[in-house]
Short mmCIF file of C-alpha atoms in Angstrom, two decimals:
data_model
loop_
_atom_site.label_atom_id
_atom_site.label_comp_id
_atom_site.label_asym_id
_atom_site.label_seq_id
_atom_site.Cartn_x
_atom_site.Cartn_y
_atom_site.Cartn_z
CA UNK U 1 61.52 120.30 74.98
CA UNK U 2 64.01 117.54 75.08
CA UNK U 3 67.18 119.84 75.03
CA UNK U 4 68.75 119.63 78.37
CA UNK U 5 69.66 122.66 78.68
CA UNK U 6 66.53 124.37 78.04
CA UNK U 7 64.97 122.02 80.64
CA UNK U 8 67.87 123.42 82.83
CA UNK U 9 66.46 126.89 82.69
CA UNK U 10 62.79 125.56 82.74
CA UNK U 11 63.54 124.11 86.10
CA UNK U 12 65.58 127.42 87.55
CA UNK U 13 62.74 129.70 86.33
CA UNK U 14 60.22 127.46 87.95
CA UNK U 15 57.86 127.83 85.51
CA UNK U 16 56.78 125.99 82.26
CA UNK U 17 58.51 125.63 79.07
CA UNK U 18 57.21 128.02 76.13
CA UNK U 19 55.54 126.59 72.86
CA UNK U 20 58.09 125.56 70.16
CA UNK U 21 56.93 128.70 68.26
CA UNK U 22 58.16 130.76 70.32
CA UNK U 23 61.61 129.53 71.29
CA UNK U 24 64.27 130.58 68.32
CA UNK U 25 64.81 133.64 66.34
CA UNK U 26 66.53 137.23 67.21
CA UNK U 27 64.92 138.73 69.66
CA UNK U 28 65.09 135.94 72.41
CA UNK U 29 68.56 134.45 70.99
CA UNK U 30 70.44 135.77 74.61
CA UNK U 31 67.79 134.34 76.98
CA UNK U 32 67.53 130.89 74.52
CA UNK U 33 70.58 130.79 72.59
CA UNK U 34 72.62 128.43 75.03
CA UNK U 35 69.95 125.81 75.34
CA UNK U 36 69.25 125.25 71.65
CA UNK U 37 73.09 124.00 70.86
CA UNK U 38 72.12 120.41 71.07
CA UNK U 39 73.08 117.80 68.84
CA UNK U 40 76.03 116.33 68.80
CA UNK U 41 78.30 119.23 69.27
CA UNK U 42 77.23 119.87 73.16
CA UNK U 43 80.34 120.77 74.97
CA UNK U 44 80.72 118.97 77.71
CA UNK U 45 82.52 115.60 77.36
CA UNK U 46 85.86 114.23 77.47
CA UNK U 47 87.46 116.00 81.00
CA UNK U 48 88.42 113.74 83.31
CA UNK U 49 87.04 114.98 87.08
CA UNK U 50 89.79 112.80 88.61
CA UNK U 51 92.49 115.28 87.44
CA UNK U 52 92.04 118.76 87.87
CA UNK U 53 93.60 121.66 87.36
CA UNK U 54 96.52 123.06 89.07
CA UNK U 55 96.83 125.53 91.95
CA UNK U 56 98.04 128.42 89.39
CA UNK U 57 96.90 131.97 90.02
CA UNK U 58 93.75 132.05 87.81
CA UNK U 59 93.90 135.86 87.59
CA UNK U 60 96.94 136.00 86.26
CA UNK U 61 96.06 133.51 83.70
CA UNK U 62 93.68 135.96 82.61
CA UNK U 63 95.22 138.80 82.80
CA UNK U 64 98.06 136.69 80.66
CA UNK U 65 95.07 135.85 78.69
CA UNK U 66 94.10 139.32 77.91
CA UNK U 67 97.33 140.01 76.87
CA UNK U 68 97.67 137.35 74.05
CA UNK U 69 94.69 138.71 72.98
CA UNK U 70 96.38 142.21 72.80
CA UNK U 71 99.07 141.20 71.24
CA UNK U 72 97.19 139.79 68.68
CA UNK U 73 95.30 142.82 68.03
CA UNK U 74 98.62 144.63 67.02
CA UNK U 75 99.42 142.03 64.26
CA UNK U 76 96.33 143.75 62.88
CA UNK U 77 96.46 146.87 60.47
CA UNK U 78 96.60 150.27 62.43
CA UNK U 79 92.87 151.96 62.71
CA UNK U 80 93.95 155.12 60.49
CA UNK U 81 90.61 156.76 61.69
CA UNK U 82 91.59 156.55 65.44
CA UNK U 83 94.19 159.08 66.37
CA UNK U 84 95.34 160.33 69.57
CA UNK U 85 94.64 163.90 68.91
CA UNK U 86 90.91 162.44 67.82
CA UNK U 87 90.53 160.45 70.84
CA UNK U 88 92.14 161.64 73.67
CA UNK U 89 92.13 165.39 72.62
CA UNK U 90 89.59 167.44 70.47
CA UNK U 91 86.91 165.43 68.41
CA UNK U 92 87.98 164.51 64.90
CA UNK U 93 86.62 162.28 62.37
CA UNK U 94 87.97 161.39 59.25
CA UNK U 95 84.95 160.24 58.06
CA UNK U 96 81.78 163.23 59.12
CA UNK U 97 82.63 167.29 58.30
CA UNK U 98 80.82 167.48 61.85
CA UNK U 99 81.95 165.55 65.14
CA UNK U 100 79.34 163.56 66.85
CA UNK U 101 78.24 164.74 70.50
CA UNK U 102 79.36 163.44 73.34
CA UNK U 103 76.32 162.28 75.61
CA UNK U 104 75.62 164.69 78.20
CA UNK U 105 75.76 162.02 81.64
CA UNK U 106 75.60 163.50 85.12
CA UNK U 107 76.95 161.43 88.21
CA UNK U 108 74.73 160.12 90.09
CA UNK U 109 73.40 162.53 93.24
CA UNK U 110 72.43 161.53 96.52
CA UNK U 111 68.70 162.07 95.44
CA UNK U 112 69.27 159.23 93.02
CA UNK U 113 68.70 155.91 93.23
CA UNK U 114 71.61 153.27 92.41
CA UNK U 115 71.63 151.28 89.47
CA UNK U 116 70.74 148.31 91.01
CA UNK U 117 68.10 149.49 92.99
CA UNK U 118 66.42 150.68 90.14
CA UNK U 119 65.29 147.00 89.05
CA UNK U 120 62.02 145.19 91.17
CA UNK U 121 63.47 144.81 94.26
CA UNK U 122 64.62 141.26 95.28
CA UNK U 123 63.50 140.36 99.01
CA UNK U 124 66.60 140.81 101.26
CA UNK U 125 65.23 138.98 103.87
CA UNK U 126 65.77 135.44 104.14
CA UNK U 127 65.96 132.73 105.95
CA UNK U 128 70.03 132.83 106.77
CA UNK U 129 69.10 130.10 109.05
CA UNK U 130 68.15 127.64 106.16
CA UNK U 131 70.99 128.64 104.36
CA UNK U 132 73.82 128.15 106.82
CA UNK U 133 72.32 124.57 107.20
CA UNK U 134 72.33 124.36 103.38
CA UNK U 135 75.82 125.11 103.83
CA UNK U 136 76.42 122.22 106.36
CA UNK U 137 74.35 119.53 103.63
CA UNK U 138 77.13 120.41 100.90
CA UNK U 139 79.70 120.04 103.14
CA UNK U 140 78.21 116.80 104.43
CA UNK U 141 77.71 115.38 100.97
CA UNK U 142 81.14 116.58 99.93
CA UNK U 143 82.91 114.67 102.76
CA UNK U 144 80.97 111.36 101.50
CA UNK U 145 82.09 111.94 98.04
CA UNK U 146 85.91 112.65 99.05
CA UNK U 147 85.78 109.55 101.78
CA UNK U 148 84.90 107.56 98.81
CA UNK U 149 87.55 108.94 96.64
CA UNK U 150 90.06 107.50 99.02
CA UNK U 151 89.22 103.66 98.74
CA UNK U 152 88.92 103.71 94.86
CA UNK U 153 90.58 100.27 93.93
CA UNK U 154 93.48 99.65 91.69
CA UNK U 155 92.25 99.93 88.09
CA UNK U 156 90.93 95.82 86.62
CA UNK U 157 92.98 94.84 84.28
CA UNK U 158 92.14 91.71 81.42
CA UNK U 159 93.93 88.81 84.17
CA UNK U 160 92.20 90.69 87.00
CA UNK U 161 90.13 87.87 88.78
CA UNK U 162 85.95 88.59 88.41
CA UNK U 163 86.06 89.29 92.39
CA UNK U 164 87.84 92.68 91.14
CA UNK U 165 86.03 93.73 88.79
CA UNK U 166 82.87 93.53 90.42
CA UNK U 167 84.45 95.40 93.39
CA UNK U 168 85.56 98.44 91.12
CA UNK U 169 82.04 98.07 89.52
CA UNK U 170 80.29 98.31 92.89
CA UNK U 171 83.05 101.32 93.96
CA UNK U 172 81.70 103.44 90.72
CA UNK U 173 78.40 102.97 91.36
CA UNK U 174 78.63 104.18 94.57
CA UNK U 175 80.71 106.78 93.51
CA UNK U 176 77.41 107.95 91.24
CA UNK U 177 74.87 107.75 94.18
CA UNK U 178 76.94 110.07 96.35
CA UNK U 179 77.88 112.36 93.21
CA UNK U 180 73.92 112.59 92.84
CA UNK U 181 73.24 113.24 96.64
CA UNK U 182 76.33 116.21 96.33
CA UNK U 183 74.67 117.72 92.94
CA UNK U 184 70.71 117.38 95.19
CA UNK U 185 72.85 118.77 97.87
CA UNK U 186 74.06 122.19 95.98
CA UNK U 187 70.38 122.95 95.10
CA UNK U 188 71.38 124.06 91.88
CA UNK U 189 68.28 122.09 89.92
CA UNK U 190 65.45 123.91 92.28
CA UNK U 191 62.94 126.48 91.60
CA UNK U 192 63.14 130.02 93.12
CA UNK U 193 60.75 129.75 96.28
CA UNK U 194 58.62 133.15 95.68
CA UNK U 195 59.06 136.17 93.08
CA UNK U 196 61.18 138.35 95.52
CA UNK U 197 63.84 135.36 97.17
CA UNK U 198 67.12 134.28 95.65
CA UNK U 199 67.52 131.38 94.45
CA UNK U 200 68.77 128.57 96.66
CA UNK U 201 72.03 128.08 95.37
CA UNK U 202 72.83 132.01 95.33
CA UNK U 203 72.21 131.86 98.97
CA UNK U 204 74.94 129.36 99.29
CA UNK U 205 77.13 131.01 97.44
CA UNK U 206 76.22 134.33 99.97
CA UNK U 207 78.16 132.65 102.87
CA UNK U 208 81.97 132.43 103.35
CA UNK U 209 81.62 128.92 103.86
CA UNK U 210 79.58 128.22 100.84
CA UNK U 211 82.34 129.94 98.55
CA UNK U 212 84.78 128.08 99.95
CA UNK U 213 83.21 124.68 98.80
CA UNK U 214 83.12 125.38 95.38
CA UNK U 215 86.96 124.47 94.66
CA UNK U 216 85.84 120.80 96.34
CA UNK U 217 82.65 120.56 94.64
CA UNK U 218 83.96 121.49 91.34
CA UNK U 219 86.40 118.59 90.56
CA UNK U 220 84.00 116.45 91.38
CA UNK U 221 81.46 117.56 88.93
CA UNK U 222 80.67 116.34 85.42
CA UNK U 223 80.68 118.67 82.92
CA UNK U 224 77.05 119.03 82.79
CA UNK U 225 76.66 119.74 85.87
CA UNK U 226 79.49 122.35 85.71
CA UNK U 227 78.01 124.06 83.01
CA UNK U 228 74.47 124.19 84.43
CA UNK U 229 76.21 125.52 87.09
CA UNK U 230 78.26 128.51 85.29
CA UNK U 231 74.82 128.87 83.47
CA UNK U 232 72.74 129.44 86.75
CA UNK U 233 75.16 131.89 87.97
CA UNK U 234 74.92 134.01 84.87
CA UNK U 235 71.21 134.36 84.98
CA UNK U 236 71.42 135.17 88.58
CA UNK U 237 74.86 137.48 88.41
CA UNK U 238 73.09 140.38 90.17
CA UNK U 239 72.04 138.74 92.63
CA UNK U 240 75.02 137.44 94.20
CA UNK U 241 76.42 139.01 97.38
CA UNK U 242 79.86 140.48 95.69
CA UNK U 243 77.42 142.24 93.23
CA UNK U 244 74.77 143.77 95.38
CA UNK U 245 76.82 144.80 98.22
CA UNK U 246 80.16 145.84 96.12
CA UNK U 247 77.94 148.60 94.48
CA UNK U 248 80.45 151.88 94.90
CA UNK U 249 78.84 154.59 97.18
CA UNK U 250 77.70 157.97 95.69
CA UNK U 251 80.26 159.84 97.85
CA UNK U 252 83.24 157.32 95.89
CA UNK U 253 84.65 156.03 99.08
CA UNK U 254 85.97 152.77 99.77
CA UNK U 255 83.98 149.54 99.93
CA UNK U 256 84.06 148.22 103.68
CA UNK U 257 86.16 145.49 104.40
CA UNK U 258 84.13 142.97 104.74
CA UNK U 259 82.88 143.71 100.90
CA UNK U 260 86.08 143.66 99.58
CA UNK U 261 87.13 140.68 101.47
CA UNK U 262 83.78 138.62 99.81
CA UNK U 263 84.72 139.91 96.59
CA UNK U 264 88.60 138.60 97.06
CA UNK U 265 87.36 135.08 98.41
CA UNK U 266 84.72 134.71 95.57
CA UNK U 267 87.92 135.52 92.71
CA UNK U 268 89.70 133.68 94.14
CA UNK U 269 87.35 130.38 95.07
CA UNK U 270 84.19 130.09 93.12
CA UNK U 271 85.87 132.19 89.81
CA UNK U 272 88.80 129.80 89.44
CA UNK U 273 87.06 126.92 89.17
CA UNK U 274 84.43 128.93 86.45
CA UNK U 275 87.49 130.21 84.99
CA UNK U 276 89.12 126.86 83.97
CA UNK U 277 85.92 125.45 82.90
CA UNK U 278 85.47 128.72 80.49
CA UNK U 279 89.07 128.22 78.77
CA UNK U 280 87.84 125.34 77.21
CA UNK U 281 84.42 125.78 75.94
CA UNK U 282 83.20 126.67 72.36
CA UNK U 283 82.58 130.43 71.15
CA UNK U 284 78.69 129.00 71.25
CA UNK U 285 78.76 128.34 74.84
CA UNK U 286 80.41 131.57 75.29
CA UNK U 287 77.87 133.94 73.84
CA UNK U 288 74.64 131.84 74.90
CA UNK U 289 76.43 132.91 78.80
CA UNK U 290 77.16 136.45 77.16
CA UNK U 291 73.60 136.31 76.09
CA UNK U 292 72.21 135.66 79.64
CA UNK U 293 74.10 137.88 81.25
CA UNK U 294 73.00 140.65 78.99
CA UNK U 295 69.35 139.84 78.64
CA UNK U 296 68.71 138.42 82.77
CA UNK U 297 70.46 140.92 84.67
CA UNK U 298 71.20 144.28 85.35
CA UNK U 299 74.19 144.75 83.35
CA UNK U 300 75.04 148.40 84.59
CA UNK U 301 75.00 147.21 88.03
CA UNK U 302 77.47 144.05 87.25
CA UNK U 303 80.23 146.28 85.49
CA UNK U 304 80.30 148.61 88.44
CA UNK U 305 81.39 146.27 90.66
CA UNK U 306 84.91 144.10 90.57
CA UNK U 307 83.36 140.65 90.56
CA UNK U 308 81.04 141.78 87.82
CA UNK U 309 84.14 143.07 85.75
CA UNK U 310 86.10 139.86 86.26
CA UNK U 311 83.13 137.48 85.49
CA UNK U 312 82.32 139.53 81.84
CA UNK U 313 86.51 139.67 81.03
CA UNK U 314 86.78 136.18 81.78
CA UNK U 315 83.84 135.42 78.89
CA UNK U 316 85.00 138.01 76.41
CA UNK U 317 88.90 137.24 76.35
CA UNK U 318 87.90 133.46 75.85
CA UNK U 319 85.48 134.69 72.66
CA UNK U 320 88.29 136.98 71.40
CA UNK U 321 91.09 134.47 71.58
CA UNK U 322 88.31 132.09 69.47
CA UNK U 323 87.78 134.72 67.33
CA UNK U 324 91.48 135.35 66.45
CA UNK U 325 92.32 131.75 66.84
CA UNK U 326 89.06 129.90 65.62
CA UNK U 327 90.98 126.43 65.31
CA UNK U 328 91.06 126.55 69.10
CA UNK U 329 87.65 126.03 70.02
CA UNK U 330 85.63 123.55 72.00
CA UNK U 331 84.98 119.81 71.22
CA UNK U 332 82.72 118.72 68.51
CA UNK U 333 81.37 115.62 67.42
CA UNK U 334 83.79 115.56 64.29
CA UNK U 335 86.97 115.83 66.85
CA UNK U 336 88.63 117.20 70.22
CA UNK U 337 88.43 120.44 68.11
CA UNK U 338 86.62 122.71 65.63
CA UNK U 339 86.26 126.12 64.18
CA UNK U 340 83.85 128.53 65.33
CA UNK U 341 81.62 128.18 62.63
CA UNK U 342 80.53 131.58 60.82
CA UNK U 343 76.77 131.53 62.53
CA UNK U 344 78.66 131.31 65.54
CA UNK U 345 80.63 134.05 64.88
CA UNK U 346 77.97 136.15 63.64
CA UNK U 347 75.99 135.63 66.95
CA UNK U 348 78.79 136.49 68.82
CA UNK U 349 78.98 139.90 67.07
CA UNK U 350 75.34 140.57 67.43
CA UNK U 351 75.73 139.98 70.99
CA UNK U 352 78.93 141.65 71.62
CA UNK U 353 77.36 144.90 69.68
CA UNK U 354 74.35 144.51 72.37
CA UNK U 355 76.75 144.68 75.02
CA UNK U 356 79.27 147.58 74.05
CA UNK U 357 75.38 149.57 73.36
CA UNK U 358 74.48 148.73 76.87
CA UNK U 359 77.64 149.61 78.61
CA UNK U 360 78.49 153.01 76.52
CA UNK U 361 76.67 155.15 78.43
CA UNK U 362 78.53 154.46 82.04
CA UNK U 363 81.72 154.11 80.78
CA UNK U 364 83.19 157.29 82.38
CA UNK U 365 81.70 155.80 85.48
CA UNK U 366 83.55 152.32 85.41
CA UNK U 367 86.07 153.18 88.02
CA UNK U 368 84.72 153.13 91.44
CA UNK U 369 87.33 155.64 93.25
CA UNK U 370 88.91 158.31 92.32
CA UNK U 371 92.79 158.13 91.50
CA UNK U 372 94.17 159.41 94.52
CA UNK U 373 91.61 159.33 98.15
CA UNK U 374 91.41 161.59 100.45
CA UNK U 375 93.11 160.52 104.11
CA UNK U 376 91.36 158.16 105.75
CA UNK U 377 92.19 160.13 109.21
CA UNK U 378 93.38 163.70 108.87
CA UNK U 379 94.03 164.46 112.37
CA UNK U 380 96.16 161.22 112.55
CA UNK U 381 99.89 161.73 112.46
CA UNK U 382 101.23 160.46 109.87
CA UNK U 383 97.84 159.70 108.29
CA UNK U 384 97.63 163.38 106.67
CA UNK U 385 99.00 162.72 102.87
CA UNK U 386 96.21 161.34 100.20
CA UNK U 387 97.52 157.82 98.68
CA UNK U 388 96.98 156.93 95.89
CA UNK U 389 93.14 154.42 94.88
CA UNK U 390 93.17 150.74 94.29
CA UNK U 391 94.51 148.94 92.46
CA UNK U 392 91.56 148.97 89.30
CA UNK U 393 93.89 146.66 87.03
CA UNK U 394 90.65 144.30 86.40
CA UNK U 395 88.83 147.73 84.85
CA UNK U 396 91.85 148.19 82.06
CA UNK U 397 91.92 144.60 81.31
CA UNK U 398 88.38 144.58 80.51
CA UNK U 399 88.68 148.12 78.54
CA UNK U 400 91.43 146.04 76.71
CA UNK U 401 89.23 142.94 76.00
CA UNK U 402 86.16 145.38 74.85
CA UNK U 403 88.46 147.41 72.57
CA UNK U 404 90.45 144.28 70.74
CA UNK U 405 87.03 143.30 69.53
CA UNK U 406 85.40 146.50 68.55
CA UNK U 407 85.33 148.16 65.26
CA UNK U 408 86.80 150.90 64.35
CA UNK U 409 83.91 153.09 65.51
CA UNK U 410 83.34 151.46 68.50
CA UNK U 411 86.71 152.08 69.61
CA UNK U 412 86.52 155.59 69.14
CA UNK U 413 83.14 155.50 71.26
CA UNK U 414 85.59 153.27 74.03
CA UNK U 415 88.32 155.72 74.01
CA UNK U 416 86.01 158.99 74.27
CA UNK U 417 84.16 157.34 77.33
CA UNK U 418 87.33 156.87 79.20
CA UNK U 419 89.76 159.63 78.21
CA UNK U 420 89.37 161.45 81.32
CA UNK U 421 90.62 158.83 83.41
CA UNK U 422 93.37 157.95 80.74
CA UNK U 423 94.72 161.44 80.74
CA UNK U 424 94.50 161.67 84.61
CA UNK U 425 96.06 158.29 85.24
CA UNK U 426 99.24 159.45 83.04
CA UNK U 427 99.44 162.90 83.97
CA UNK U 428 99.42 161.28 88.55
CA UNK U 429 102.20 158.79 86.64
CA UNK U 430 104.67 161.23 86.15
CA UNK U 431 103.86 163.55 88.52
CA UNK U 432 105.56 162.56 91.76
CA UNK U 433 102.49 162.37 93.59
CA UNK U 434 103.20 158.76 93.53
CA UNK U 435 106.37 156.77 93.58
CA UNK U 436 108.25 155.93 90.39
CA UNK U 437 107.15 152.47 90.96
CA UNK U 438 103.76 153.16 91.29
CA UNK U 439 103.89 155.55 87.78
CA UNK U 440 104.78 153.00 85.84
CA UNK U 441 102.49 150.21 87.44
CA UNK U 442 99.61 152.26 86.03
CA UNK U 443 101.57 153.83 82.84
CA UNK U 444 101.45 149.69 82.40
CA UNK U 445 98.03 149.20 82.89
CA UNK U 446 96.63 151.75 81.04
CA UNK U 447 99.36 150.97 78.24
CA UNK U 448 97.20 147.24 78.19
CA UNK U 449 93.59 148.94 77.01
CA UNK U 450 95.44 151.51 74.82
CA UNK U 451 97.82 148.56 72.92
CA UNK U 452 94.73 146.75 72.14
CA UNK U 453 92.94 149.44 70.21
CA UNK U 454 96.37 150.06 68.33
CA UNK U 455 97.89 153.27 70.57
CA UNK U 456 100.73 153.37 72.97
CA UNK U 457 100.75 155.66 76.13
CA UNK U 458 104.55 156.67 75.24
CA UNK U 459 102.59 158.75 72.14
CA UNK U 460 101.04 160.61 75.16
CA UNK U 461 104.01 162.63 75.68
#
């Protein structure tokens, strides 16, 4: 009961903490496992708020991520089992006389219900009022903090006179008190009010305004903070606004607008900031937030959507790079770095194998659109020739990061649940349906998810 982390999720959850005896062991590791890392080796320490990142493009330092990871993978020895004429043609194992069948999925119809509305339904209605002015308190609270920022003195030095140290003394603890009223401010450490509303913070994050913040807030932010944070969003992924809303349609027509312009601002605001904070941390951090993800939400109805891809890529390239690279990981008590020990990599694997079994059975489903729409206005002129789906980069990258990590089997599993949409991607590439350009824009990102289970799309023909 004294971790801090577990009092972290005592306080989200609103309810009491469990006995000791029944905390632990395998078959609550993914709702527990992240706040039972105490000790000494809590990450968390040692990043100094007053110097942040820099502006780079944070999706391209994934996608840049992914592909170390990749090309890392092909250092590895070729997966003589998984063939192209095995995966992406008829069935063939090197290992069974008999080919295992493929599961027999149906699309959803228009008398089903979405994946996400299959869970208890969450109460939509709430009080947007209160949260707009919840809004306006972080943005109050934020201005304090950054006013403050402005008059902190020159650094004391040993000949500084007392008057000047006592100055910068007072300026830090001031500094504190409006870093305290900021974190009260956020909401992040209350209880859900009722079974059916989101959580306070979630409804911040549900407003323009409140995404927009998050860059601000984050600097400011220890690292506690941050990761109670990154943790609260994890348990409540399916909740948030780019998740529910960015579900595709049955019909496979584009999101509105206003969706996909929620989904862009929260990548690009509120994921950066998550995003530098994950490069860093240890392979236990990592799978405890894998862990939540998997056992809290409604996994099926993240991957569907793009936020939900992003946030689950962004975790499992930083595990795989750890993985390949365990001398890389996240601060310990013995120095600035340590290797993933071998319990944490066995967790990892246990979790990861969770995840590819939850995820296997929608993978033909992954890609929200088709590859080339319809016109959005036939009787337009000029508006009469089909062109070509979104962009659905963020879909191969995470194929990529899924398939680096899997074993052999698994990968033949990965590649069977996607061939369709391999073999259709290639075939539109060199088809002149689309311009050359275009072909070899998705020749290359297809090319990323087959290079990282050991194929090339030039073996395609």
């Amino acid at each position: 009961a004294e971790d801090f982390y577990y009092q972290v999720y005592a306080q989200i959850r609103g309810g009491v903490p469990p006995p000791q005896s029944q905390r632990g062991g395998g078959s609550n590791f993914a709702q527990t496992y992240l706040f039972q890392t105490g000790g000494n080796n809590r990450y968390g320490h040692g990043r100094n708020r007053n110097h942040p990142r820099g502006g780079d493009n944070h999706v391209q330092r994934m996608e840049q991520q992914v592909a170390r990871a990749v090309e890392a993978a092909k250092a590895r020895p070729k997966n003589k089992q998984l063939t192209l004429e095995g995966s992406l043609g008829k069935i063939a194992f090197s290992n069974s006389k008999t080919p295992r069948p493929l599961l027999n999925l149906k699309r959803a119809g228009d008398s089903q219900i979405p994946l996400h509305q299959q869970r208890p339904a969450k109460a939509a209605a709430f009080d947007r009022k209160k949260a707009l002015r919840d809004v306006e308190k972080v943005y109050a609270a934020l201005m304090k903090v950054e006013d403050h920022e402005r008059k902190l003195p020159p650094p004391p030095n040993e000949e500084s006179p007392p008057e000047v140290i006592e100055g910068h003394m007072r300026w830090r603890a001031e500094m504190g008190r409006l870093n305290g009223e900021l974190w009260s401010a956020l909401k992040v450490m209350e209880a859900v009010e009722g079974s059916g509303a989101p959580h306070p913070f979630i409804r911040i994050l549900s407003h323009s305004k409140g995404k927009k913040a998050i860059p601000r807030v984050f600097r400011h932010l220890d690292d506690q903070q941050r990761l109670t944070m990154l943790t609260l969003i994890a348990i409540h992924l399916d909740q948030l606004d780019v998740i529910r809303n960015a579900y595709p349609p049955h019909d496979l027509s584009p999101l509105p607008k206003r969706v996909r312009d929620e989904t862009a601002l929260w990548i690009q605001a509120v994921e950066q900031p998550l995003f530098s904070y994950v490069n860093d941390a240890p392979l236990n951090i990592i799978t405890g937030l894998l862990g939540l993800v998997l056992d809290r939400t409604h996994l099926q109805a993240n991957i569907r959507t793009k936020a939900g891809v992003s946030f689950l890529t962004m975790l499992l390239s930083r595990a795989e790079l750890l993985k390949q690279n365990p001398s890389s990981n996240g601060p310990s008590a013995s120095g600035p770095k340590a290797a993933a020990s071998p319990e944490d990599l066995n967790q990892f694997t246990q979790i990861y194998d969770s995840l590819f079994d939850t995820l296997e059975p929608i993978l033909p489903y992954l890609f929200p659109t088709p590859l080339i729409l319809p016109p959005s206005n036939p009787t337009m002129p000029g508006d009469s020739t089909p062109t070509a789906a979104a962009e659905d980069v963020h879909i191969w990258a995470f194929l990529a990061t899924m398939g680096i990590g899997a074993s052999p089997d698994q990968q033949q599993r990965l590649v069977l649940g996607v061939k369709d949409r391999v073999m259709e991607t290639v075939e539109l590439s060199k088809s002149g349906a689309v311009s050359e350009e275009e072909g070899r824009r998705r020749r290359g990102e297809v090319n990323l998810f087959l290079k990282g289970i050991g194929l090339d799309v030039e073996l395609l023909g």
